[in-house]
PDB file of C-alpha atoms in Angstrom:
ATOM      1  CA  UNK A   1     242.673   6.754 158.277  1.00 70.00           C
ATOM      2  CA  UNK A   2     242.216   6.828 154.666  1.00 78.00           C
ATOM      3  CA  UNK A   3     240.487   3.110 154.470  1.00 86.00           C
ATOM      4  CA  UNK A   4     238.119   4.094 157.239  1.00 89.00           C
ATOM      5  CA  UNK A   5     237.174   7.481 155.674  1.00 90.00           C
ATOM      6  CA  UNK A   6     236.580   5.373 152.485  1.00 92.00           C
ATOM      7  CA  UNK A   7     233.867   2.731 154.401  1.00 93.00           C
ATOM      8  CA  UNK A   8     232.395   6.002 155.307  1.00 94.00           C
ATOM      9  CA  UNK A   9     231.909   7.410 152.129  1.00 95.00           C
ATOM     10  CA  UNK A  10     230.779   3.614 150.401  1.00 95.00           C
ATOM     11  CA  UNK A  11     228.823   3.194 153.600  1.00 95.00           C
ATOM     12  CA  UNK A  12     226.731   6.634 153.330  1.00 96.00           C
ATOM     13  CA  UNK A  13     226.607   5.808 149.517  1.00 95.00           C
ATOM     14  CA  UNK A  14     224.679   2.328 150.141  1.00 95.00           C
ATOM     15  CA  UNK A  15     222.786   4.391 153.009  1.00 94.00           C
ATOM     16  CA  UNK A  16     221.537   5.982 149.924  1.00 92.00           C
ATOM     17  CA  UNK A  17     222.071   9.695 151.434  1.00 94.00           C
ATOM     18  CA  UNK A  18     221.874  11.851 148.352  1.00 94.00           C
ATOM     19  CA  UNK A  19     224.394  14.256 150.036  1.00 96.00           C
ATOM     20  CA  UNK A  20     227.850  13.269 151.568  1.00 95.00           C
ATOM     21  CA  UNK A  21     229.938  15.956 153.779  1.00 95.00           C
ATOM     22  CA  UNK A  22     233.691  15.168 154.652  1.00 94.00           C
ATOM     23  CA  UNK A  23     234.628  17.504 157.179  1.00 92.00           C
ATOM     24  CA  UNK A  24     238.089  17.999 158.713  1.00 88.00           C
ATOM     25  CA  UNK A  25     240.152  20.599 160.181  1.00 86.00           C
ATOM     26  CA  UNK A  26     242.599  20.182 157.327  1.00 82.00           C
ATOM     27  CA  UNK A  27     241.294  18.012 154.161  1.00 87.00           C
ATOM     28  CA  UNK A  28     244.385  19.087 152.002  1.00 87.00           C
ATOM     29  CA  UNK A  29     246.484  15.958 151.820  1.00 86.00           C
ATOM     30  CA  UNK A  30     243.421  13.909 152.285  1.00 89.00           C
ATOM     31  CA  UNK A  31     241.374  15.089 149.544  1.00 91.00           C
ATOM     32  CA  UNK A  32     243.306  12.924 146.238  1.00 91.00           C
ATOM     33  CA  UNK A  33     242.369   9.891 148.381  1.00 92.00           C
ATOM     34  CA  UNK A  34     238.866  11.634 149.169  1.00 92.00           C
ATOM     35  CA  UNK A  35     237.994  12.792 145.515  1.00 93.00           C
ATOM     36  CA  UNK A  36     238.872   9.265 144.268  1.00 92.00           C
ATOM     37  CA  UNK A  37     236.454   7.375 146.500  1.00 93.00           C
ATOM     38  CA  UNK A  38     233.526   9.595 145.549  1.00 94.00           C
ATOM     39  CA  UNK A  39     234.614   9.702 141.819  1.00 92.00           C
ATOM     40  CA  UNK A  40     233.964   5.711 142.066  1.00 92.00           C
ATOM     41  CA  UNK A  41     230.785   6.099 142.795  1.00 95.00           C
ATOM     42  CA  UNK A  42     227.858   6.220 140.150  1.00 94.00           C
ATOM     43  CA  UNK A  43     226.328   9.576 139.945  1.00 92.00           C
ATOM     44  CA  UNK A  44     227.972  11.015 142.687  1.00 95.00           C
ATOM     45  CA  UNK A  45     229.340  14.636 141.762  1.00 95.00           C
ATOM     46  CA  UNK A  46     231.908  16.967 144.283  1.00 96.00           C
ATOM     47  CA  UNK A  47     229.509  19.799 144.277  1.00 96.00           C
ATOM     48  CA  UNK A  48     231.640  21.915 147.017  1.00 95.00           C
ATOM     49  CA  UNK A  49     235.707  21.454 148.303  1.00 94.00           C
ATOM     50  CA  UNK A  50     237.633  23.909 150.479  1.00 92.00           C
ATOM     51  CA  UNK A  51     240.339  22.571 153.154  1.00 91.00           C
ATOM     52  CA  UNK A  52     237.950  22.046 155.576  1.00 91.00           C
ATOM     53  CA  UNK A  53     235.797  20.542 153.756  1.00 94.00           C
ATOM     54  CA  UNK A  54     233.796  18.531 150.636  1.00 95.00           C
ATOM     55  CA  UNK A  55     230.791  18.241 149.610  1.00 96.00           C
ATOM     56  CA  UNK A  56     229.399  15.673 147.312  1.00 97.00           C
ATOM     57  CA  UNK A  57     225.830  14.881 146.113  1.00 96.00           C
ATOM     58  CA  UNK A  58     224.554  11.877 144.137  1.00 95.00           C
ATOM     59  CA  UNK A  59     222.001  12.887 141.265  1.00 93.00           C
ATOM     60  CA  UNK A  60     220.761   9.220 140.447  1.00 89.00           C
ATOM     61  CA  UNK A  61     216.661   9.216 139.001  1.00 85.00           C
ATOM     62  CA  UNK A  62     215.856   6.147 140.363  1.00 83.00           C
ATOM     63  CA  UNK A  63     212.655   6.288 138.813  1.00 75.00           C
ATOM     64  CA  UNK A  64     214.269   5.862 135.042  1.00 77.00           C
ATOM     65  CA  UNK A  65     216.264   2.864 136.092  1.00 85.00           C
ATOM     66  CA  UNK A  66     215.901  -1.368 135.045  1.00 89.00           C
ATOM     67  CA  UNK A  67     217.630  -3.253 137.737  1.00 91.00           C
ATOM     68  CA  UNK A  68     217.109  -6.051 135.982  1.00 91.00           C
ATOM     69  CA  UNK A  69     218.864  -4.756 133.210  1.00 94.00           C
ATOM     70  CA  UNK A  70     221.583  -3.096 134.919  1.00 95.00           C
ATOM     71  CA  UNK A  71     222.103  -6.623 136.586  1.00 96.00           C
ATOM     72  CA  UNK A  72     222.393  -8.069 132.910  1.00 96.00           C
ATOM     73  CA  UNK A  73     225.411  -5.494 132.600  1.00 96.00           C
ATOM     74  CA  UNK A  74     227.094  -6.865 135.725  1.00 97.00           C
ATOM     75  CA  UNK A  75     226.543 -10.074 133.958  1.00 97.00           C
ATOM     76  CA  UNK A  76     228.642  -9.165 130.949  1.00 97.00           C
ATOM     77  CA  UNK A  77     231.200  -7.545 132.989  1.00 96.00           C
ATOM     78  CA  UNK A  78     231.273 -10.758 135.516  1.00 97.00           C
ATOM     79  CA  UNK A  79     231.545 -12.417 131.517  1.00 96.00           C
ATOM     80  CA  UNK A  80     234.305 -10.606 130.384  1.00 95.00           C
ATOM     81  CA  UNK A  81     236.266 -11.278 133.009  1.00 95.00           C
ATOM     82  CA  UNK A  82     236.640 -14.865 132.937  1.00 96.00           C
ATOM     83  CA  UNK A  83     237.358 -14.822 129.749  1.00 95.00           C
ATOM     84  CA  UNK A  84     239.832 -12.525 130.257  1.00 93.00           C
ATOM     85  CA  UNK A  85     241.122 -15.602 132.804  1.00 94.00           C
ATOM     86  CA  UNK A  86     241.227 -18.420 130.518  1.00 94.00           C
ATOM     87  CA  UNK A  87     242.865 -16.057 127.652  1.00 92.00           C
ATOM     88  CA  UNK A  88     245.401 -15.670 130.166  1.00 91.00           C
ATOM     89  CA  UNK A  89     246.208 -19.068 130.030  1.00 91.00           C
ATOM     90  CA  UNK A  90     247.522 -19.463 126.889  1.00 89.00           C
ATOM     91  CA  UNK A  91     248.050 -16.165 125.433  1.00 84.00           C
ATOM     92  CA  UNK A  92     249.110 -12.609 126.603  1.00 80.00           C
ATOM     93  CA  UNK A  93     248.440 -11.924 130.698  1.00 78.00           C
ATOM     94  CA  UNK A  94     245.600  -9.845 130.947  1.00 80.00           C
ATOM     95  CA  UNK A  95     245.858  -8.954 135.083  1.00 83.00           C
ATOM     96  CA  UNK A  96     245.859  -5.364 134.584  1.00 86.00           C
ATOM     97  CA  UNK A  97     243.196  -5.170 132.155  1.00 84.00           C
ATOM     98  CA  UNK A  98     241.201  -7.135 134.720  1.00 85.00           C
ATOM     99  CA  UNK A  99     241.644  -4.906 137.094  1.00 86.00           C
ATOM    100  CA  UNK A 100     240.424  -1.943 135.534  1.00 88.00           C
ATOM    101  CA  UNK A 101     237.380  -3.899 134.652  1.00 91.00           C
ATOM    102  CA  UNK A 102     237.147  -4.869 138.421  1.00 90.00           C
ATOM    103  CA  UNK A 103     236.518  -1.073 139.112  1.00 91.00           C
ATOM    104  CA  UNK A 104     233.545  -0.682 137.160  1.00 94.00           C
ATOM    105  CA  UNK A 105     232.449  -3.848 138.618  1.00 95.00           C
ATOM    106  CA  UNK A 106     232.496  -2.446 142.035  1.00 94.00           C
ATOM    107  CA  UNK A 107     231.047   0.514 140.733  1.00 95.00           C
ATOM    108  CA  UNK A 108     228.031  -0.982 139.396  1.00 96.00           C
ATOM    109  CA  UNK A 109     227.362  -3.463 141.808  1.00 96.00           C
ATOM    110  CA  UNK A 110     226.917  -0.518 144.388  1.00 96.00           C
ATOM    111  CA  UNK A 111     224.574   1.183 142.349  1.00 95.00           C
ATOM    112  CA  UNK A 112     222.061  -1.673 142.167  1.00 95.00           C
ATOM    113  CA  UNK A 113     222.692  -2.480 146.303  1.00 95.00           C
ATOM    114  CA  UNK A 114     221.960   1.411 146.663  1.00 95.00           C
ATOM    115  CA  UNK A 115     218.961   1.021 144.409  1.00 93.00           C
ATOM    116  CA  UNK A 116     218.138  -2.337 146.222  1.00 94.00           C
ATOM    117  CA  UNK A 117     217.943  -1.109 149.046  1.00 93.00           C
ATOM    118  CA  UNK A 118     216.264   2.006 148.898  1.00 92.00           C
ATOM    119  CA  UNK A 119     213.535   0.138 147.112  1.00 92.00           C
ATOM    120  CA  UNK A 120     212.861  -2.192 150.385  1.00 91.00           C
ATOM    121  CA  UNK A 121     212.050   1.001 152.520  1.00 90.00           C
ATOM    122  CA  UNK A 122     210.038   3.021 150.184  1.00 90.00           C
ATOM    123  CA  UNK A 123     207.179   0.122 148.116  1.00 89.00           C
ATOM    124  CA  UNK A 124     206.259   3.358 145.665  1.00 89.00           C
ATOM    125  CA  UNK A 125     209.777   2.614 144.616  1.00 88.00           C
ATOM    126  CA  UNK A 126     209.870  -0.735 144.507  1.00 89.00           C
ATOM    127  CA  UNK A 127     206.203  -0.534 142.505  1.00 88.00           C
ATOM    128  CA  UNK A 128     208.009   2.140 139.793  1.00 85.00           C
ATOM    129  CA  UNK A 129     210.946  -0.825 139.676  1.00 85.00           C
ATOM    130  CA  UNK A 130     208.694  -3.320 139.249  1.00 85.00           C
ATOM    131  CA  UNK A 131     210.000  -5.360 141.819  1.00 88.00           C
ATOM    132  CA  UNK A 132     208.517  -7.524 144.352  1.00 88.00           C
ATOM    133  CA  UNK A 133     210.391  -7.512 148.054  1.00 85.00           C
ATOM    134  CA  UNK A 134     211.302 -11.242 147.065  1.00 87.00           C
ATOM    135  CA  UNK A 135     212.720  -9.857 144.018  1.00 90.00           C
ATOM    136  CA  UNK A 136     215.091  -7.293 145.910  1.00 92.00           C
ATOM    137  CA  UNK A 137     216.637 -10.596 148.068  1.00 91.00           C
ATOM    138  CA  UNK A 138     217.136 -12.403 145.070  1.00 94.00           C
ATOM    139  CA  UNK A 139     218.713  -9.962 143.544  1.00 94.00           C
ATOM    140  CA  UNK A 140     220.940  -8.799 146.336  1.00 95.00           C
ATOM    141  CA  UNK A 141     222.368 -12.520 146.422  1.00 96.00           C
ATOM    142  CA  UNK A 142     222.933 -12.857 142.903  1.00 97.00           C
ATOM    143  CA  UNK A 143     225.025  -8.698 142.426  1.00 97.00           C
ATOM    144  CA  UNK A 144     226.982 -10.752 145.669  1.00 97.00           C
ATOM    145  CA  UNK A 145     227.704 -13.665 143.465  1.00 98.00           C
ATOM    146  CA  UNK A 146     228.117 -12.045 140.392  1.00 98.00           C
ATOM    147  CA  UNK A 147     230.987  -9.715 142.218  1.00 97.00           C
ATOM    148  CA  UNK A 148     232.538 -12.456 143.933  1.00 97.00           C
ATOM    149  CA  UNK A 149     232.952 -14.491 140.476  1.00 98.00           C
ATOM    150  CA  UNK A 150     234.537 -11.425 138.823  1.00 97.00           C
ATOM    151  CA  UNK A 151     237.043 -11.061 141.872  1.00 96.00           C
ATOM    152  CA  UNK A 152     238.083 -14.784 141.171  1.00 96.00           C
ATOM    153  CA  UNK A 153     238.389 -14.039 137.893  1.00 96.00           C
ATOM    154  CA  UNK A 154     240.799 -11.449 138.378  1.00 94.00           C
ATOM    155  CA  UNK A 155     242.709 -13.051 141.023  1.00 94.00           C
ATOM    156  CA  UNK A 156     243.309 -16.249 138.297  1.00 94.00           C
ATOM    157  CA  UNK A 157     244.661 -13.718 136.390  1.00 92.00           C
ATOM    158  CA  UNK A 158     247.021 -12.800 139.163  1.00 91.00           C
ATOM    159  CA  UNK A 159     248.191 -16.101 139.453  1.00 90.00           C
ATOM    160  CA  UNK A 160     248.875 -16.884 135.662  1.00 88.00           C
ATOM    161  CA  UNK A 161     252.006 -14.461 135.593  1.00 85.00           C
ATOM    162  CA  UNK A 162     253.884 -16.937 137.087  1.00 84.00           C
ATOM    163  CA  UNK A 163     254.441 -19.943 134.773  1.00 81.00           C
ATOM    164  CA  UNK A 164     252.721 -23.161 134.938  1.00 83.00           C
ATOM    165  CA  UNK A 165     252.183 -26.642 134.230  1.00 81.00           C
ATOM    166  CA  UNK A 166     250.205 -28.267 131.663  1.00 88.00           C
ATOM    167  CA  UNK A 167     248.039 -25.274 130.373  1.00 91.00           C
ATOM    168  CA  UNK A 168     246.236 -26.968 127.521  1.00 93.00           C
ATOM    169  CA  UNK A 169     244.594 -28.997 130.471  1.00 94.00           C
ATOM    170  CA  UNK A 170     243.985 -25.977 132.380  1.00 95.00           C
ATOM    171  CA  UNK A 171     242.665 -24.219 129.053  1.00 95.00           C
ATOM    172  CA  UNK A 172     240.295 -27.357 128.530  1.00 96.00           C
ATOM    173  CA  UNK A 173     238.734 -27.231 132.091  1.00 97.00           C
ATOM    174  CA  UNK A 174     238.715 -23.367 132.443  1.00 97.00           C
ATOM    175  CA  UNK A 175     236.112 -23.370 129.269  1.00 97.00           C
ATOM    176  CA  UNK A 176     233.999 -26.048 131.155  1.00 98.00           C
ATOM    177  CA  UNK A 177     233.622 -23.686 134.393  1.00 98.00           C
ATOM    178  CA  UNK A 178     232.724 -20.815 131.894  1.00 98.00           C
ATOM    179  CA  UNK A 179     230.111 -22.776 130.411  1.00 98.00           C
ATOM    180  CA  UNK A 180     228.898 -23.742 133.632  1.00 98.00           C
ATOM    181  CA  UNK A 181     228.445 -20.064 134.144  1.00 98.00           C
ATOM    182  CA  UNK A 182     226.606 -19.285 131.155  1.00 98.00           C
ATOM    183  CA  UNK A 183     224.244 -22.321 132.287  1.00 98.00           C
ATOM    184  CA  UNK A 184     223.515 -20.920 135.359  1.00 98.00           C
ATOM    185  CA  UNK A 185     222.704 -17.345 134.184  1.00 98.00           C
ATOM    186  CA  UNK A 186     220.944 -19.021 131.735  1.00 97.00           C
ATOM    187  CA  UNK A 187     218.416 -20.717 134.228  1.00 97.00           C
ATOM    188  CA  UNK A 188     218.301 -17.654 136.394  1.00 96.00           C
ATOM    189  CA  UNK A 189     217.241 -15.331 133.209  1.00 95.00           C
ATOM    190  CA  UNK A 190     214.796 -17.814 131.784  1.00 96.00           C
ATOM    191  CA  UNK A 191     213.622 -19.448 134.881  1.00 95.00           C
ATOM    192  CA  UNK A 192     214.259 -22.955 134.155  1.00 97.00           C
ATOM    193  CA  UNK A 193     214.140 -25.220 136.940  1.00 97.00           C
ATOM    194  CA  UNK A 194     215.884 -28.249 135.090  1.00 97.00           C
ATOM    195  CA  UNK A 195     218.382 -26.525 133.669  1.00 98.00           C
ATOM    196  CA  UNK A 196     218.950 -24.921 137.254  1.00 98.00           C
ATOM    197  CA  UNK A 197     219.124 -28.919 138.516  1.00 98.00           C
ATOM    198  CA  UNK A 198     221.829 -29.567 136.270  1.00 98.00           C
ATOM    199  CA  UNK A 199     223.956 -26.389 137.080  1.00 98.00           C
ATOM    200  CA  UNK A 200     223.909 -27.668 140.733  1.00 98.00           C
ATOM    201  CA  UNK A 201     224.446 -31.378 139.840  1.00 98.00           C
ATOM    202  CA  UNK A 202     227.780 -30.008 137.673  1.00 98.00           C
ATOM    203  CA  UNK A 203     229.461 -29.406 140.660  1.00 98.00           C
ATOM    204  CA  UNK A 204     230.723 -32.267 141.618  1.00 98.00           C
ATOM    205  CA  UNK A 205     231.820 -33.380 138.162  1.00 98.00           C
ATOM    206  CA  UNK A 206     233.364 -30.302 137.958  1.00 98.00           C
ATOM    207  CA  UNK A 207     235.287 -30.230 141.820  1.00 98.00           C
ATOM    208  CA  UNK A 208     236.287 -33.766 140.567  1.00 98.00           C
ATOM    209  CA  UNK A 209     237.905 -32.701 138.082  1.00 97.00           C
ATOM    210  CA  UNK A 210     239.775 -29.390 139.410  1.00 97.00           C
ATOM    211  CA  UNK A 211     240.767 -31.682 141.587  1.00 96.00           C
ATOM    212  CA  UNK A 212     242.138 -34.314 139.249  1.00 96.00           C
ATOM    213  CA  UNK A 213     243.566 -31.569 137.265  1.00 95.00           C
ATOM    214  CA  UNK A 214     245.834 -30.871 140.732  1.00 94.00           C
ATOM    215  CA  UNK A 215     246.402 -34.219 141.697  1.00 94.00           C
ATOM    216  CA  UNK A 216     248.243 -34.538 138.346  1.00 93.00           C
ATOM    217  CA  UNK A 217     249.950 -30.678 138.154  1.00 91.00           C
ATOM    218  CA  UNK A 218     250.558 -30.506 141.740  1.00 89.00           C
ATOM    219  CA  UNK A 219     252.911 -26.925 141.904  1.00 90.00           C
ATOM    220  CA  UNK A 220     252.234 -23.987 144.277  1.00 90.00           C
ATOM    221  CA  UNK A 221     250.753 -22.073 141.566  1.00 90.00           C
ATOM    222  CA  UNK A 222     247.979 -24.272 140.416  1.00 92.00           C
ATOM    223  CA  UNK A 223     247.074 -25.128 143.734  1.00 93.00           C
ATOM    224  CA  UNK A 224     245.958 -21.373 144.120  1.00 94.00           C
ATOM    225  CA  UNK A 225     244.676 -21.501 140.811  1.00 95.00           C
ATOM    226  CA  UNK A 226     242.520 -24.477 141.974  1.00 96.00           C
ATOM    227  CA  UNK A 227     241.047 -22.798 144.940  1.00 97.00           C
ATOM    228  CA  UNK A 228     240.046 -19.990 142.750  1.00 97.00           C
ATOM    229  CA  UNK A 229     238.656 -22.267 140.389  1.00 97.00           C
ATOM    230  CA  UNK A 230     236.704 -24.325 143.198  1.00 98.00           C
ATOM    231  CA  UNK A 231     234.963 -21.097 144.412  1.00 98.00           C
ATOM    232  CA  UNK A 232     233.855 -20.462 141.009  1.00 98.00           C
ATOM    233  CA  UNK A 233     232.034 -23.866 140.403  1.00 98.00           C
ATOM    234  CA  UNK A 234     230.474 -23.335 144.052  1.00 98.00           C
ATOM    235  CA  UNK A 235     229.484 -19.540 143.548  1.00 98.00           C
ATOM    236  CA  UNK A 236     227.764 -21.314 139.481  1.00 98.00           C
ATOM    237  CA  UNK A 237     226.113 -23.725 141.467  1.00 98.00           C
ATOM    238  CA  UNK A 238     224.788 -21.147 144.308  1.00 98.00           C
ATOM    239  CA  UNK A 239     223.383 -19.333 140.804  1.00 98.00           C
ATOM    240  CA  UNK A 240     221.482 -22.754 140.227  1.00 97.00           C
ATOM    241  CA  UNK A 241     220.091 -22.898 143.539  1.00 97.00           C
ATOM    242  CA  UNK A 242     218.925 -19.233 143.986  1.00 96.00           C
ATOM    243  CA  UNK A 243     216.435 -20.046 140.554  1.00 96.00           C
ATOM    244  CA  UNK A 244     215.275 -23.417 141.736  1.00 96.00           C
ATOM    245  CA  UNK A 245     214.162 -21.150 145.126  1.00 92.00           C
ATOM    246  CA  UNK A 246     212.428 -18.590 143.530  1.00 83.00           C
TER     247      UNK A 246
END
């Protein structure tokens, strides 16, 4: 099928194999669903395509590349994104524009898995990134995270087409989980343990109060607003804790 096919592709992708082959005995009606999956990818390029096959190779220089920089992007993206969320709450619905955003998301969080992981088998690598092999599973955990808070993001968006109760309540606590975002990037980047603490210690306050908000604006719609929410403030707090480890 056409969602297997596309594991494949991700899959060899993350393998990092510089060259990926499709072969079949007929690729024609395929090869829109094919050529998509590959376009996705960063610095992957359809080199060769007949019906029977394509041919795609990535041209990535892994040796010019700052993961931790590149991880700073995801950052901004993960960023945008929930503010894209709580805009939705009170102004124009921005689901489709988070969407798009979600792509390059995906996009880039592959890249720095692929470049992740390449760098735990080959140490010359990892010694050109600058990275220590505690580094790479640090960083692995946090491109997870990061993902995972920009796909709750999005799906809040999803949710706020429909109308809902008491937004200027929503609004207030939506800013609080956004700050305790920023709080725990902020501890990651700068390494600070008591800041990290806090981030952690927020939780509660802050899964007390989604759940206030609920008890109080109990509707189908805000309860999977909620669980969104929730996930957030754990997936912050899981931020927190991966800097007070390292």
């Amino acid at each position: 099928s056409n969602d297997e096919l596309k594991t494949a592709i991700i899959s060899a992708y993350l393998c990092n194999y510089d060259l990926i082959k499709i072969m079949g005995n007929n690729l024609v009606d395929s090869s829109p669903d094919i050529r998509k999956s590959l376009h996705e990818l960063a610095s992957v390029e359809i080199i060769e395509q007949s019906q029977k096959k394509i041919i795609a190779r990535c041209f990535l220089d892994t040796n010019n590349i700052a993961i931790k920089a590149l991880i700073r992007r995801l950052d901004i993206m993960a960023r945008s994104m929930l503010n894209d969320a709580k805009d939705s709450i009170l102004s124009e619905n921005l689901t489709e524009y988070a969407y798009q955003k979600e792509t390059d998301v995906t996009r880039l969080s592959f890249l720095i898995i692929r470049l992740l992981r390449k760098a735990l088998v080959e140490p010359e690598l990892a010694s050109a990134l600058k990275i220590r092999p505690t580094d790479i599973l640090e960083d692995y955990r946090l491109v997870a995270l990061l993902e995972d808070i920009a796909d709750q993001a999005k799906r809040v968006c999803k949710y706020l087409k429909k109308e809902i109760k008491n937004k200027e309540a929503l609004d207030k606590l939506f800013k609080e989980i956004i700050e305790h975002y920023e709080s725990a990037l902020k501890s990651y980047y700068t390494q600070d343990k008591t800041l990290a603490w806090q981030v952690v210690n927020n939780r509660k306050v802050l899964m007390d109060k989604c759940k206030e908000f609920l008890e109080k604006n109990l509707e189908p719609t805000n309860v999977s607003i909620n669980e969104k929410m929730r996930k957030l403030v754990s997936f912050n707090a899981s931020i927190g804790i991966l800097t007070i480890d390292k």
